[in-house]
Coordinates of C-alpha atoms and ligand atoms in Angstrom, one line a residue:
X1226 CA 18.4 -47.1 16.7
X1227 CA 19.7 -47.8 20.0
X1228 CA 20.5 -45.9 23.3
X1229 CA 23.7 -45.4 24.0
X1230 CA 24.3 -45.9 27.0
X1231 CA 28.1 -45.6 29.4
X1232 CA 27.5 -48.2 32.8
X1233 CA 29.6 -46.6 35.4
X1234 CA 29.5 -49.5 37.6
X1235 CA 31.9 -51.3 40.4
X1236 CA 31.1 -55.2 39.2
X1237 CA 29.6 -56.6 41.4
X1238 CA 28.3 -59.7 40.7
X1239 CA 24.7 -57.5 40.4
X1240 CA 26.8 -55.3 38.3
X1241 CA 28.5 -58.1 35.6
X1242 CA 24.7 -59.5 35.1
X1243 CA 23.1 -55.8 33.9
X1244 CA 26.5 -55.5 32.0
X1245 CA 25.3 -58.6 30.4
X1246 CA 22.5 -57.8 29.9
X1247 CA 22.9 -54.2 28.2
X1248 CA 24.9 -56.6 25.8
X1249 CA 22.1 -58.3 25.3
X1250 CA 19.6 -55.7 24.4
X1251 CA 19.4 -54.2 20.8
X1252 CA 17.8 -50.8 22.3
X1253 CA 20.9 -49.4 23.7
X1254 CA 24.3 -49.6 22.6
X1255 CA 26.7 -50.0 25.2
X1256 CA 29.8 -47.2 23.9
X1257 CA 32.2 -47.7 26.9
X1258 CA 31.7 -49.2 31.2
X1259 CA 33.4 -47.0 33.2
X1260 CA 34.1 -48.5 36.8
X1261 CA 34.8 -46.9 40.5
X1262 CA 35.6 -48.4 43.9
X1263 CA 32.4 -49.0 45.2
X1264 CA 31.9 -53.0 46.4
X1265 CA 35.4 -54.0 45.6
X1266 CA 39.1 -52.0 45.3
X1267 CA 38.4 -49.9 41.8
X1268 CA 41.6 -52.6 40.5
X1269 CA 39.5 -55.4 41.3
X1270 CA 36.0 -53.9 39.7
X1271 CA 38.1 -52.3 36.4
X1272 CA 39.8 -56.1 36.4
X1273 CA 36.2 -57.8 36.3
X1274 CA 35.0 -55.2 34.4
X1275 CA 37.3 -57.0 31.8
X1276 CA 36.7 -60.1 32.8
X1277 CA 33.1 -60.4 32.7
X1278 CA 33.5 -58.7 28.0
X1279 CA 36.1 -61.0 28.3
X1280 CA 33.7 -63.0 28.9
X1281 CA 30.9 -61.8 26.3
X1282 CA 33.2 -61.9 23.3
X1283 CA 32.6 -57.8 23.9
X1284 CA 37.0 -56.7 24.4
X1285 CA 35.9 -53.5 21.7
X1286 CA 33.7 -52.1 24.1
X1287 CA 36.3 -50.0 26.1
X1288 CA 36.7 -50.2 29.9
X1289 CA 37.7 -46.0 31.6
X1290 CA 38.7 -46.9 35.4
X1291 CA 37.7 -44.4 37.7
X1292 CA 37.9 -43.5 40.7
X1293 CA 39.2 -45.6 44.0
X1294 CA 37.4 -43.5 46.4
X1295 CA 35.1 -41.3 48.1
X1296 CA 34.6 -37.3 47.4
X1297 CA 36.3 -37.2 50.8
X1298 CA 34.6 -40.0 53.1
X1299 CA 36.5 -43.1 54.1
X1300 CA 36.5 -46.4 51.5
X1301 CA 34.6 -48.6 52.1
X1302 CA 34.5 -51.9 49.8
X1303 CA 31.9 -54.6 50.1
X1304 CA 33.7 -57.9 50.5
X1305 CA 31.0 -59.5 52.7
X1306 CA 28.8 -58.9 49.9
X1307 CA 30.3 -59.9 46.7
X1308 CA 33.7 -61.6 48.1
X1309 CA 37.9 -60.8 47.6
X1310 CA 37.6 -60.9 44.7
X1311 CA 34.0 -58.5 44.2
X1312 CA 33.2 -61.5 41.8
X1313 CA 33.4 -64.5 43.7
X1314 CA 31.4 -68.0 42.4
X1315 CA 32.5 -69.0 39.0
X1316 CA 35.7 -69.4 37.6
X1317 CA 36.9 -66.5 35.5
X1318 CA 39.9 -66.0 34.5
X1319 CA 42.1 -62.8 35.0
X1320 CA 41.7 -60.4 32.4
X1321 CA 43.9 -61.1 28.9
X1322 CA 42.6 -57.2 28.2
X1323 CA 43.3 -53.8 29.7
X1324 CA 41.7 -50.9 30.3
X1325 CA 41.6 -47.9 28.1
X1326 CA 44.3 -44.5 29.1
X1327 CA 41.8 -42.9 30.0
X1328 CA 40.1 -42.3 33.1
X1329 CA 36.4 -42.4 33.2
X1330 CA 36.4 -38.7 33.2
X1331 CA 37.8 -38.0 30.6
X1332 CA 36.3 -41.1 28.7
X1333 CA 32.7 -39.8 29.2
X1334 CA 33.2 -35.9 28.7
X1335 CA 34.9 -37.3 25.3
X1336 CA 31.8 -40.2 25.1
X1337 CA 29.4 -36.8 25.4
X1338 CA 30.9 -34.8 23.2
X1339 CA 31.5 -37.6 19.8
X1340 CA 28.5 -40.2 21.4
X1341 CA 26.2 -37.7 22.3
X1342 CA 23.3 -37.1 23.3
X1343 CA 23.9 -40.0 25.9
X1344 CA 22.3 -41.6 28.7
X1345 CA 24.2 -43.2 32.2
X1346 CA 23.7 -45.6 34.0
X1347 CA 25.2 -45.4 36.8
X1348 CA 25.1 -48.5 39.1
X1349 CA 27.9 -47.6 41.7
X1350 CA 29.1 -44.8 44.6
X1351 CA 28.1 -41.1 41.9
X1352 CA 32.0 -40.4 42.6
X1353 CA 32.5 -40.2 38.5
X1354 CA 29.3 -39.0 37.6
X1355 CA 29.5 -35.7 39.9
X1356 CA 33.4 -35.5 38.8
X1357 CA 31.9 -35.4 34.9
X1358 CA 29.6 -32.7 36.4
X1359 CA 31.7 -30.1 38.4
X1360 CA 34.3 -30.7 35.3
X1361 CA 32.9 -31.0 32.5
X1362 CA 28.9 -30.0 33.0
X1363 CA 25.9 -31.4 31.3
X1364 CA 26.6 -31.7 27.8
X1365 CA 25.4 -34.0 26.2
X1366 CA 24.3 -36.0 28.7
X1367 CA 20.3 -37.3 27.7
X1368 CA 19.7 -38.7 31.2
X1369 CA 20.4 -40.6 34.0
X1370 CA 19.1 -44.4 35.1
X1371 CA 20.7 -45.2 38.3
X1372 CA 21.3 -47.5 41.5
X1373 CA 21.0 -46.0 44.4
X1374 CA 19.0 -45.1 47.1
X1375 CA 15.9 -46.2 48.7
X1376 CA 12.7 -44.8 49.6
X1377 CA 12.7 -46.8 52.8
X1378 CA 15.6 -48.8 54.2
X1379 CA 19.0 -49.1 54.0
X1380 CA 20.9 -52.0 53.0
X1381 CA 24.3 -50.4 54.7
X1382 CA 23.5 -48.9 57.4
X1383 CA 19.4 -49.0 58.3
X1384 CA 19.2 -45.5 56.9
X1385 CA 21.2 -45.6 53.5
X1386 CA 21.9 -47.4 50.7
X1387 CA 25.4 -48.5 49.9
X1388 CA 25.7 -46.6 46.2
X1389 CA 24.5 -43.6 47.7
X1390 CA 26.0 -43.9 51.9
X1391 CA 29.6 -44.2 50.4
X1392 CA 30.0 -40.6 48.8
X1393 CA 26.6 -39.0 49.7
X1394 CA 28.0 -35.9 48.3
X1395 CA 28.5 -37.2 44.7
X1396 CA 25.1 -38.1 45.4
X1397 CA 23.3 -35.2 46.3
X1398 CA 25.4 -33.3 43.6
X1399 CA 23.4 -35.6 41.1
X1400 CA 20.2 -35.6 42.6
X1401 CA 20.8 -31.5 41.9
X1402 CA 22.0 -31.3 38.6
X1403 CA 18.9 -30.9 36.3
X1404 CA 19.6 -33.9 35.0
X1405 CA 16.3 -36.0 33.7
X1406 CA 17.5 -38.6 36.8
X1407 CA 15.5 -41.8 37.3
X1408 CA 16.5 -43.9 40.7
X1409 CA 16.1 -47.3 41.5
X1410 CA 16.4 -48.1 44.3
X1411 CA 16.3 -51.0 46.8
X1412 CA 12.5 -50.5 47.5
X1413 CA 11.9 -51.9 43.9
X1414 CA 15.2 -54.2 43.5
X1415 CA 14.7 -56.0 46.1
X1416 CA 11.7 -57.2 44.6
X1417 CA 14.2 -58.5 42.0
X1418 CA 15.0 -61.2 43.9
X1419 CA 16.8 -64.3 41.8
X1420 CA 16.0 -66.8 42.9
X1421 CA 16.8 -71.1 42.4
X1422 CA 13.9 -71.4 40.1
X1423 CA 15.3 -68.5 37.9
X1424 CA 18.9 -70.2 38.6
X1425 CA 16.7 -73.0 37.1
X1426 CA 16.3 -71.3 34.0
X1427 CA 19.4 -69.6 33.2
X1428 CA 20.9 -72.8 33.3
X1429 CA 18.7 -73.9 30.6
X1430 CA 19.8 -71.6 27.8
X1431 CA 23.3 -71.8 28.3
X1432 CA 27.0 -71.1 28.9
X1433 CA 26.4 -66.9 29.8
X1434 CA 22.9 -68.3 31.8
X1435 CA 25.4 -70.9 34.1
X1436 CA 27.9 -68.5 34.6
X1437 CA 24.7 -65.9 35.4
X1438 CA 23.3 -68.9 37.9
X1439 CA 27.0 -69.4 39.3
X1440 CA 27.4 -65.8 40.6
X1441 CA 24.0 -65.7 41.8
X1442 CA 25.4 -69.3 44.0
X1443 CA 27.8 -66.7 45.4
X1444 CA 25.9 -63.8 45.7
X1445 CA 23.1 -65.2 47.6
X1446 CA 25.3 -66.6 50.9
X1447 CA 25.0 -62.7 52.1
X1448 CA 21.4 -62.2 51.2
X1449 CA 20.0 -65.8 53.0
X1450 CA 22.0 -64.9 56.0
X1451 CA 21.3 -61.3 56.5
X1452 CA 17.8 -61.8 55.0
X1453 CA 17.2 -65.0 54.9
X1454 CA 16.1 -65.1 51.3
X1455 CA 16.1 -67.9 49.3
X1456 CA 18.4 -65.6 46.3
X1457 CA 19.6 -62.5 46.1
X1458 CA 18.0 -58.8 45.1
X1459 CA 20.5 -58.2 42.1
X1460 CA 19.5 -54.6 41.7
X1461 CA 21.9 -53.2 38.8
X1462 CA 19.9 -55.3 36.0
X1463 CA 16.4 -53.8 37.2
X1464 CA 17.7 -50.2 36.1
X1465 CA 18.9 -51.6 32.7
X1466 CA 15.8 -53.8 32.6
X1467 CA 13.8 -49.8 33.3
X1468 CA 16.0 -48.4 30.3
X1469 CA 15.7 -52.0 27.5
X1470 CA 11.7 -52.3 28.5
X1471 CA 9.9 -49.1 29.9
X1472 CA 6.9 -49.7 32.3
X1473 CA 8.7 -53.4 33.6
X1474 CA 9.3 -50.0 36.5
X1475 CA 6.6 -47.7 37.9
X1476 CA 7.9 -44.0 38.8
X1477 CA 6.5 -40.9 40.1
X1478 CA 8.4 -37.8 40.0
X1479 CA 9.1 -36.7 43.9
X1480 CA 11.7 -34.5 45.3
X1481 CA 14.4 -36.3 46.0
X1482 CA 17.1 -35.2 49.2
X1483 CA 20.2 -36.3 50.6
X1484 CA 21.6 -36.1 53.8
X1485 CA 25.2 -35.1 54.0
X1486 CA 25.7 -33.4 57.7
X1487 CA 24.4 -36.6 59.7
X1488 CA 26.8 -39.6 60.7
X1489 CA 23.2 -41.9 62.0
X1490 CA 21.0 -41.3 58.9
X1491 CA 24.5 -40.6 56.2
X1492 CA 23.6 -40.7 52.7
X1493 CA 19.8 -41.2 53.8
X1494 CA 17.2 -40.2 50.2
X1495 CA 14.8 -38.6 51.6
X1496 CA 12.8 -38.7 48.5
X1497 CA 8.9 -36.5 49.3
X1498 CA 6.9 -39.6 48.5
X1499 CA 3.7 -37.6 49.4
X1500 CA 5.0 -34.4 48.4
X1501 CA 4.9 -32.2 52.2
X1502 CA 7.7 -30.8 51.4
X1503 CA 7.0 -28.3 48.9
X1504 CA 10.3 -29.0 47.8
X1505 CA 10.5 -29.4 43.5
X1506 CA 10.2 -32.9 42.1
X1507 CA 13.8 -33.6 40.1
X1508 CA 14.2 -37.3 40.0
X1509 CA 11.7 -40.1 38.5
X1510 CA 11.5 -42.7 42.3
X1511 CA 10.7 -46.5 41.2
X1512 CA 8.5 -47.6 43.1
X1513 CA 6.8 -50.9 42.0
X1514 CA 8.7 -53.7 39.6
X1515 CA 7.0 -56.6 37.1
X1516 CA 9.1 -58.9 38.7
X1517 CA 8.2 -62.1 35.9
X1518 CA 8.4 -59.7 33.3
X1519 CA 11.5 -59.0 34.2
X1520 CA 13.2 -62.1 34.8
X1521 CA 11.6 -63.4 31.5
X1522 CA 13.3 -60.2 29.8
X1523 CA 16.5 -61.8 31.5
X1524 CA 16.6 -65.1 30.7
X1525 CA 16.0 -64.2 27.0
X1526 CA 18.1 -61.4 26.7
X1527 CA 21.0 -64.1 28.8
X1528 CA 19.8 -66.6 26.6
X1529 CA 21.2 -64.7 22.7
X1530 CA 24.9 -64.7 24.5
X1531 CA 24.8 -68.0 24.3
Ligands
RIB1281 O1 22.9 -51.5 47.4 C1 22.6 -52.5 46.3 C2 24.4 -52.1 45.2 O2 25.6 -51.4 45.8 C3 24.6 -52.2 44.1 O3 24.4 -51.7 42.6 C4 24.9 -53.5 44.5 O4 26.0 -53.2 43.6 C5 26.5 -52.6 45.0 O5 27.3 -51.7 44.4
CA1282 CA1 26.3 -51.9 41.7

């Protein structure tokens, strides 16, 4: 039986690729998509989620819009990375469909009751999930596999990764929830660099593969300017791949705490990698990725979408 999941996302180029990978993978059933501010405003990320589902012919999957800003932090979007639309690059018509009337938290609570036990896959700021936990508890949630955080350096500040930095209070609530949490951070997602060779493989497998390659051409621009890389790390797709193909990502059960007081280190995920602090482990932290197997899976599954 496929694992029922909800992808909580802020499309976003890598979110879009993660969604397509999930749609193409029989190991999971996408029972819904919830959206959040992050890479762009909520309005734009919601429109982008609808556009990608339409592209894949999966407008049967409901999209529920969620948080338009963090709990108490200022709203910051990543237009410098994902562009004005949040999905700049390939031509994609505006959505013909709409999100459902229910907001993301109400949708998640209902899905947890009706389709649980659910696996939640948050790949944007964690405001929606934190609100769900605060208002409905953990009932019906089996597991959380999130893209966010970093053992090492950040990417929005030297100290912090963007998703956690946006709403550190929300992230701390998730890590302290007692849920089965997996943290797929920059340490392994920076290994998932989609470059010209992978773009060529994707263009050869059809319409959706070409779309993913085109997304990556734009997504690579920021990473070339910033890091000198010839490609882009498709962060969010690694979280989905971990669910679809256990073994691709190696994890270690460690304690993770989020810095919420310091401005300098706001949103830093302090990972007790070598068990120095005596603090109880609370997350399975990704420490290694089988890059070749990851891209073989991605190309194989994207090919199946035609
Ligand atoms: O830091 C990388 C994360 O921030 C990814 O989820 C990307 O989509 C952005 O949301
Ligand atoms: Ca994202």
